Short mmCIF file of C-alpha atoms in Angstrom, two decimals:
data_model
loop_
_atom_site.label_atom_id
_atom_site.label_comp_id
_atom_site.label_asym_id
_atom_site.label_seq_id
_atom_site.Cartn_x
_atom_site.Cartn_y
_atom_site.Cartn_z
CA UNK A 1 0.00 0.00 0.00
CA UNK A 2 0.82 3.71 0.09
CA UNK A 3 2.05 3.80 3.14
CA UNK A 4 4.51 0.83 2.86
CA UNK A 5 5.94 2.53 -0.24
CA UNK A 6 6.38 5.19 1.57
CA UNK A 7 8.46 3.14 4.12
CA UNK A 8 10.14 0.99 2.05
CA UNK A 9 11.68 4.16 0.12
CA UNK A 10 12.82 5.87 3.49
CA UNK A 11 14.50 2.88 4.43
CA UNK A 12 17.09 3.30 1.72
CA UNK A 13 17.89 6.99 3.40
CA UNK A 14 16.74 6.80 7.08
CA UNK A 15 20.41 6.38 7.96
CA UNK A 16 21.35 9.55 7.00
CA UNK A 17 19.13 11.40 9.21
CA UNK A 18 19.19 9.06 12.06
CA UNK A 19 23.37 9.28 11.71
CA UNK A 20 23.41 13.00 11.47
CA UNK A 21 21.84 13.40 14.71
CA UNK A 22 24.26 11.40 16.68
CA UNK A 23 27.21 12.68 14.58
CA UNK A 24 26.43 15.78 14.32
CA UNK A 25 28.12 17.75 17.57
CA UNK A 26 31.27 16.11 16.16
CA UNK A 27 31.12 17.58 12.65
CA UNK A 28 32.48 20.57 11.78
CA UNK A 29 29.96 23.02 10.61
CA UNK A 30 30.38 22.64 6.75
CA UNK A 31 30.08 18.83 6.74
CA UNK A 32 27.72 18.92 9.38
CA UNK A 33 25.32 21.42 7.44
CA UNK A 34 25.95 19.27 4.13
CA UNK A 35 26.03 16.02 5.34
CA UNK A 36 22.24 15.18 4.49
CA UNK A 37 20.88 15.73 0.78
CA UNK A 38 17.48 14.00 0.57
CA UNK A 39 15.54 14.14 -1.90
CA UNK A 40 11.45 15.76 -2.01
CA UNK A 41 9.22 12.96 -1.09
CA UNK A 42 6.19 14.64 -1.40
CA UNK A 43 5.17 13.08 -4.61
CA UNK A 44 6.14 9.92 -3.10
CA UNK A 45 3.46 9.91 -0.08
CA UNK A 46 -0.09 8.34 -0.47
CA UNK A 47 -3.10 10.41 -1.23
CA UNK A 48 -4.38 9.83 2.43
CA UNK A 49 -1.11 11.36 4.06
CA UNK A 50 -0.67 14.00 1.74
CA UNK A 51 -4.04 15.44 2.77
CA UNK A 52 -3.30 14.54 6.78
CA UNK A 53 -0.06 16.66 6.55
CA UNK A 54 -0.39 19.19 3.43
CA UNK A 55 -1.91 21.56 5.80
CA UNK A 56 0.88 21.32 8.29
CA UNK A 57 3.52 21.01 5.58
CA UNK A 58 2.42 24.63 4.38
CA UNK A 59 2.88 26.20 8.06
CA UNK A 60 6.23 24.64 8.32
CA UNK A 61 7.53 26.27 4.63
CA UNK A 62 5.67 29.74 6.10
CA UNK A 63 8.53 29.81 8.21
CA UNK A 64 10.85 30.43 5.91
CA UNK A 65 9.00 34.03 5.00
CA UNK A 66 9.03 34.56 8.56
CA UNK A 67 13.15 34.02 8.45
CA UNK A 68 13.53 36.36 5.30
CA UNK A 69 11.78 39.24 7.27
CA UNK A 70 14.06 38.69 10.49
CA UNK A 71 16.80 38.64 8.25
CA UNK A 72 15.80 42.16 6.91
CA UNK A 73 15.15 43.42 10.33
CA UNK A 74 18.56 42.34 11.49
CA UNK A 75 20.37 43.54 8.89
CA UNK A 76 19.03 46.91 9.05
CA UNK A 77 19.85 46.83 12.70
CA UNK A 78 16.09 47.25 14.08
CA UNK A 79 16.48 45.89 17.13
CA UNK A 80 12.65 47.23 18.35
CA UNK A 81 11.55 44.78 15.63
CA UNK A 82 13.66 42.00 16.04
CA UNK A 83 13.06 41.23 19.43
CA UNK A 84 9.85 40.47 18.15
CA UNK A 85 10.45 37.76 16.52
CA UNK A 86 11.42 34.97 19.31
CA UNK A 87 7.83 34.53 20.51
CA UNK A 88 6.77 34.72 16.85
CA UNK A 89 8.79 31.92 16.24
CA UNK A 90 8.28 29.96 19.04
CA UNK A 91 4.74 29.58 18.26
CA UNK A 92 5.51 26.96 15.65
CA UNK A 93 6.40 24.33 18.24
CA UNK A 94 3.56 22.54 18.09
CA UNK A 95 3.25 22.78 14.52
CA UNK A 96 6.72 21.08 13.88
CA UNK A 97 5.92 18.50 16.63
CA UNK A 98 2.58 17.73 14.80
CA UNK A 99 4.21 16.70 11.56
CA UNK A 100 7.12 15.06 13.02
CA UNK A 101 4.64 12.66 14.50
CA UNK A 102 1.86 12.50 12.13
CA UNK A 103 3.83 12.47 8.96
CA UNK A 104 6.40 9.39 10.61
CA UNK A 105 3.92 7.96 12.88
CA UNK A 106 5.04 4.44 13.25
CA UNK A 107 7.61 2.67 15.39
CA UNK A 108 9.08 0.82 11.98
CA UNK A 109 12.47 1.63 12.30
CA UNK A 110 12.36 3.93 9.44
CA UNK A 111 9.78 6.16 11.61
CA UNK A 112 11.43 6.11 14.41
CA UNK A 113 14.87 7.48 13.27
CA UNK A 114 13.39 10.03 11.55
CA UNK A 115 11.36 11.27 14.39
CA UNK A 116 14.93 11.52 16.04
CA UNK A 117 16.30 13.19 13.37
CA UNK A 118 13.86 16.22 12.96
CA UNK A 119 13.13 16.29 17.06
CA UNK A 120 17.13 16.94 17.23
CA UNK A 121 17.07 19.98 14.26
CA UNK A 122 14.11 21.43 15.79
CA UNK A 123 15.89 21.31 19.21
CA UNK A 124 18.61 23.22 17.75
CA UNK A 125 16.36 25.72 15.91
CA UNK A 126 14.76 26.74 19.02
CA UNK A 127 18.29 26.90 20.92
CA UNK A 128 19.80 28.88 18.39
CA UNK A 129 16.88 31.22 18.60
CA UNK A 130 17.27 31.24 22.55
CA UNK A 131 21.19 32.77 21.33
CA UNK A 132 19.20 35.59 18.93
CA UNK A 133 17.07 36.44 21.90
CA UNK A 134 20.22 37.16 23.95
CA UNK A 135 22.46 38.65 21.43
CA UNK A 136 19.43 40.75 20.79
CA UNK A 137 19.05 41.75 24.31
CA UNK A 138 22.76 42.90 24.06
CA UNK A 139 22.56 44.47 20.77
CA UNK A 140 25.57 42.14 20.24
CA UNK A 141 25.41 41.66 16.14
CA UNK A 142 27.98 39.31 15.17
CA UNK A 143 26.54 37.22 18.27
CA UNK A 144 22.88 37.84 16.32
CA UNK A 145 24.42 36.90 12.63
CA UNK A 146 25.50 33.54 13.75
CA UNK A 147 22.59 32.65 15.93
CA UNK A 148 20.27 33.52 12.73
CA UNK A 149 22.52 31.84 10.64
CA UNK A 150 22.23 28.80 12.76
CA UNK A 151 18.54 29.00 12.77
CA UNK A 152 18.30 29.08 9.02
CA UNK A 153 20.32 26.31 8.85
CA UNK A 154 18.78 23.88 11.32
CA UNK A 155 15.60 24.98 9.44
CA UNK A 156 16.70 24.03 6.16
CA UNK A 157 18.16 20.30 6.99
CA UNK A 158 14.51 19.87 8.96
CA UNK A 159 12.93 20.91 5.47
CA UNK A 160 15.43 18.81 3.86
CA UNK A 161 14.79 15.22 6.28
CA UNK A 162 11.18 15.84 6.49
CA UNK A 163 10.67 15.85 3.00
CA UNK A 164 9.25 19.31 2.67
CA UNK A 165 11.95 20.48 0.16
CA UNK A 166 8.86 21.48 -3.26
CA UNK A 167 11.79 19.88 -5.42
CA UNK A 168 14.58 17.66 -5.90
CA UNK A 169 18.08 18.48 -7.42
CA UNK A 170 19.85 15.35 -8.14
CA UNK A 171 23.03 17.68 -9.24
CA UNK A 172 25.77 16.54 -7.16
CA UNK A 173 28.23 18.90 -8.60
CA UNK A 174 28.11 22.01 -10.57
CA UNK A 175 31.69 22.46 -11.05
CA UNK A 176 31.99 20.48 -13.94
CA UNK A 177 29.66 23.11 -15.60
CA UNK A 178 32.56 25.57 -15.51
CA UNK A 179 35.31 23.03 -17.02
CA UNK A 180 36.76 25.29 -20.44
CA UNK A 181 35.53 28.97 -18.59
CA UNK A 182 38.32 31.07 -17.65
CA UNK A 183 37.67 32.37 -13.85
CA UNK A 184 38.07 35.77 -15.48
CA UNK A 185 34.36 35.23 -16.73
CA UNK A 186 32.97 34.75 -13.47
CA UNK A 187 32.90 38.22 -12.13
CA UNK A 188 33.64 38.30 -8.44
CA UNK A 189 36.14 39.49 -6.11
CA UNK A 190 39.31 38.18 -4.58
CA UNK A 191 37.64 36.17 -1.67
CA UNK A 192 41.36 36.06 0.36
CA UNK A 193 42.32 39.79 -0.91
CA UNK A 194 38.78 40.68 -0.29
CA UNK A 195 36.73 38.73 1.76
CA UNK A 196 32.96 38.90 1.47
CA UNK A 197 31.40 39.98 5.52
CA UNK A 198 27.78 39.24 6.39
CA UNK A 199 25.15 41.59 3.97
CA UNK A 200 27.73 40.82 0.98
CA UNK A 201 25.80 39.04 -1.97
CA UNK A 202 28.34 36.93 -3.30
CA UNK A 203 28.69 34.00 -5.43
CA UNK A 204 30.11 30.46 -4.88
CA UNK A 205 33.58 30.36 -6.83
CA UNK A 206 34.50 26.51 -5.41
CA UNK A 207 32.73 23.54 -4.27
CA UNK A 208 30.14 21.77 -5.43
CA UNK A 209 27.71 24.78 -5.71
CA UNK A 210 29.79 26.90 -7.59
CA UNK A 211 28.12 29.58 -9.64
CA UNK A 212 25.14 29.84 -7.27
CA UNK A 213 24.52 33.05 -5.90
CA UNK A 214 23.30 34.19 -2.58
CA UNK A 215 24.00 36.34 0.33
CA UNK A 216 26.48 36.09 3.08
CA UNK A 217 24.17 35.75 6.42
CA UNK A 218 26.69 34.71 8.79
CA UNK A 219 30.50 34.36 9.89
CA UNK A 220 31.69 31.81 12.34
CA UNK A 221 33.73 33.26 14.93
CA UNK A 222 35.48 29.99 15.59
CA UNK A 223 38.79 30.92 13.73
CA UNK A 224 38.01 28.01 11.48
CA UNK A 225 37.13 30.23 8.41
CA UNK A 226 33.42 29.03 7.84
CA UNK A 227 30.78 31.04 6.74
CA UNK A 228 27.04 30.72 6.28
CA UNK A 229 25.44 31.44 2.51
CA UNK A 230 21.91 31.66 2.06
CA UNK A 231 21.38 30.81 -1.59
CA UNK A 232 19.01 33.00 -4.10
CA UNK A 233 15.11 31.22 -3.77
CA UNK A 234 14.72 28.78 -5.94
CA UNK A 235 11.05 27.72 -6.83
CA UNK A 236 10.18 29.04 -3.21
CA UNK A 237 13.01 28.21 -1.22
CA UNK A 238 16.15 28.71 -0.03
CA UNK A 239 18.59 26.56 0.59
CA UNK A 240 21.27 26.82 3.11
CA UNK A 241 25.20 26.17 3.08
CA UNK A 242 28.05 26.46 5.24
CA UNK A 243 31.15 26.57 3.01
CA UNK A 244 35.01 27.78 3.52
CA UNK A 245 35.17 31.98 3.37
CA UNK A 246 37.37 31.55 0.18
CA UNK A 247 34.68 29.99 -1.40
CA UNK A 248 32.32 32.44 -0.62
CA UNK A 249 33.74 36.14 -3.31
CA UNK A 250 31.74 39.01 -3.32
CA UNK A 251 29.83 39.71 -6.35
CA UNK A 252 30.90 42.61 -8.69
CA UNK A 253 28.79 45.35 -10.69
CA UNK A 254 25.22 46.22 -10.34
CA UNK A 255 23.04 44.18 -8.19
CA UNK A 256 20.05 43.76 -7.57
CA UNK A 257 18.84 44.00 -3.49
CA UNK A 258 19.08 40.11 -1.68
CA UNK A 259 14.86 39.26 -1.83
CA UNK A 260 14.83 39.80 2.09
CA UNK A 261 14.95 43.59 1.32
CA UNK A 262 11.95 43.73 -1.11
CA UNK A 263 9.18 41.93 1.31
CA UNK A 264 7.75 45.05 2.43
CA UNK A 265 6.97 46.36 6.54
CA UNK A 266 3.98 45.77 7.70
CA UNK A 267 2.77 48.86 9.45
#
């Protein structure tokens, strides 16, 4: 039936989520942010649990607009707004807890370490957003930057395990898109000479992503040279990556404002 499809499919990536939450605390943050790519298995789940969680899916992927106007907020340093957004947030607890257990509901194996999986991302949603509240209460914004950046990323991997990602990309690699294109053609600058800080759009010059385009939310202060990119939407979302500062140049020539900047104040 439907919902042993459904099942029999996860078993073939449960381990990935069930392994990042155990491994996770000893991963540094780029592998540890990248270490999960699962596909979108919304067109895999039967008729009767797409209609049990669409609702619920559609309040989770809300959250995301509710990110890109913090991250406005914070960037524009309005700290009368931004403390705002903590209880905001925190109001989607029983949301996320909802689908964890109605959209994995069993105790098949399967089920069960995904349940883990997503329970230990939203835990560290919620305790990054414990940091914002703090740094916020401080006015401390580096401290803010990495405790949004955090959030965004816990976010995204809980998108990414649950299945709520509205596509898949089975691309593992862009860079052999580039192969025969001078780096002159690319036009970004020096990321060691000039290295891209937090508000910088920039594009990815290295790595697997390289090409995509985004906008520098975060800077780990960790001396280990890591950075947080939040990538331009892509048929609704964002995705999320935590990549080496050299990888991360600062685009050149007219640009057009990060999306964040366009969603307009409500009065």
């Amino acid at each position: 039936n439907d919902d042993m499809d459904r099942r029999n499919f996860f078993s073939h990536v449960v381990w990935s989520a069930t392994a990042a939450s155990i491994l996770s605390t000893s991963l540094v943050p780029e592998e540890r942010a990248n270490a999960i790519v699962m596909p979108d298995l919304k067109a895999l789940a039967g008729t009767s649990n797409k209609m049990k969680v669409g609702g619920l899916s559609n309040k989770i992927r809300s959250i995301a607009r509710v990110l890109d106007e913090l991250q406005r907020d914070l960037m524009q340093e309005r700290w009368e707004l931004v403390e705002n957004y903590p209880p905001q947030l925190r109001s989607f607890v029983p949301v996320l807890t909802m689908y964890t257990d109605s959209a994995f509901p069993t105790d098949a194996p399967v089920d069960k370490g995904l349940r883990v999986a997503l329970r230990y991302e939203v835990g560290r949603f919620f305790a990054s957003l414990e940091r914002l509240r703090q740094a916020t209460a401080r006015k401390s914004l580096d401290e803010a930057y990495v405790a949004y950046g955090e959030m965004s990323l816990h976010f995204d991997r809980y998108l990414r395990v649950g299945g709520l990602y509205t596509y898949y990309d089975n691309t593992i690699s862009t860079e052999p898109y580039f192969k025969g294109i001078s780096e002159e053609a690319l036009v970004y600058s020096d990321p060691i000479k000039d290295p891209a800080e937090v508000r910088d759009l920039v594009m990815l010059c290295k790595g697997p992503d390289k090409g995509k385009t985004g906008i520098l939310i975060a800077i780990y202060p960790d001396g280990k040279n890591k950075c947080i990119v939040k990538l331009d939407k892509y048929k609704g979302l964002r995705e999320i990556r935590v990549v080496p500062r050299a990888w991360a140049a600062k685009r050149l020539g007219e640009q057009d404002p990060d999306d964040a900047f366009l969603i307009p104040r409500k009065v």
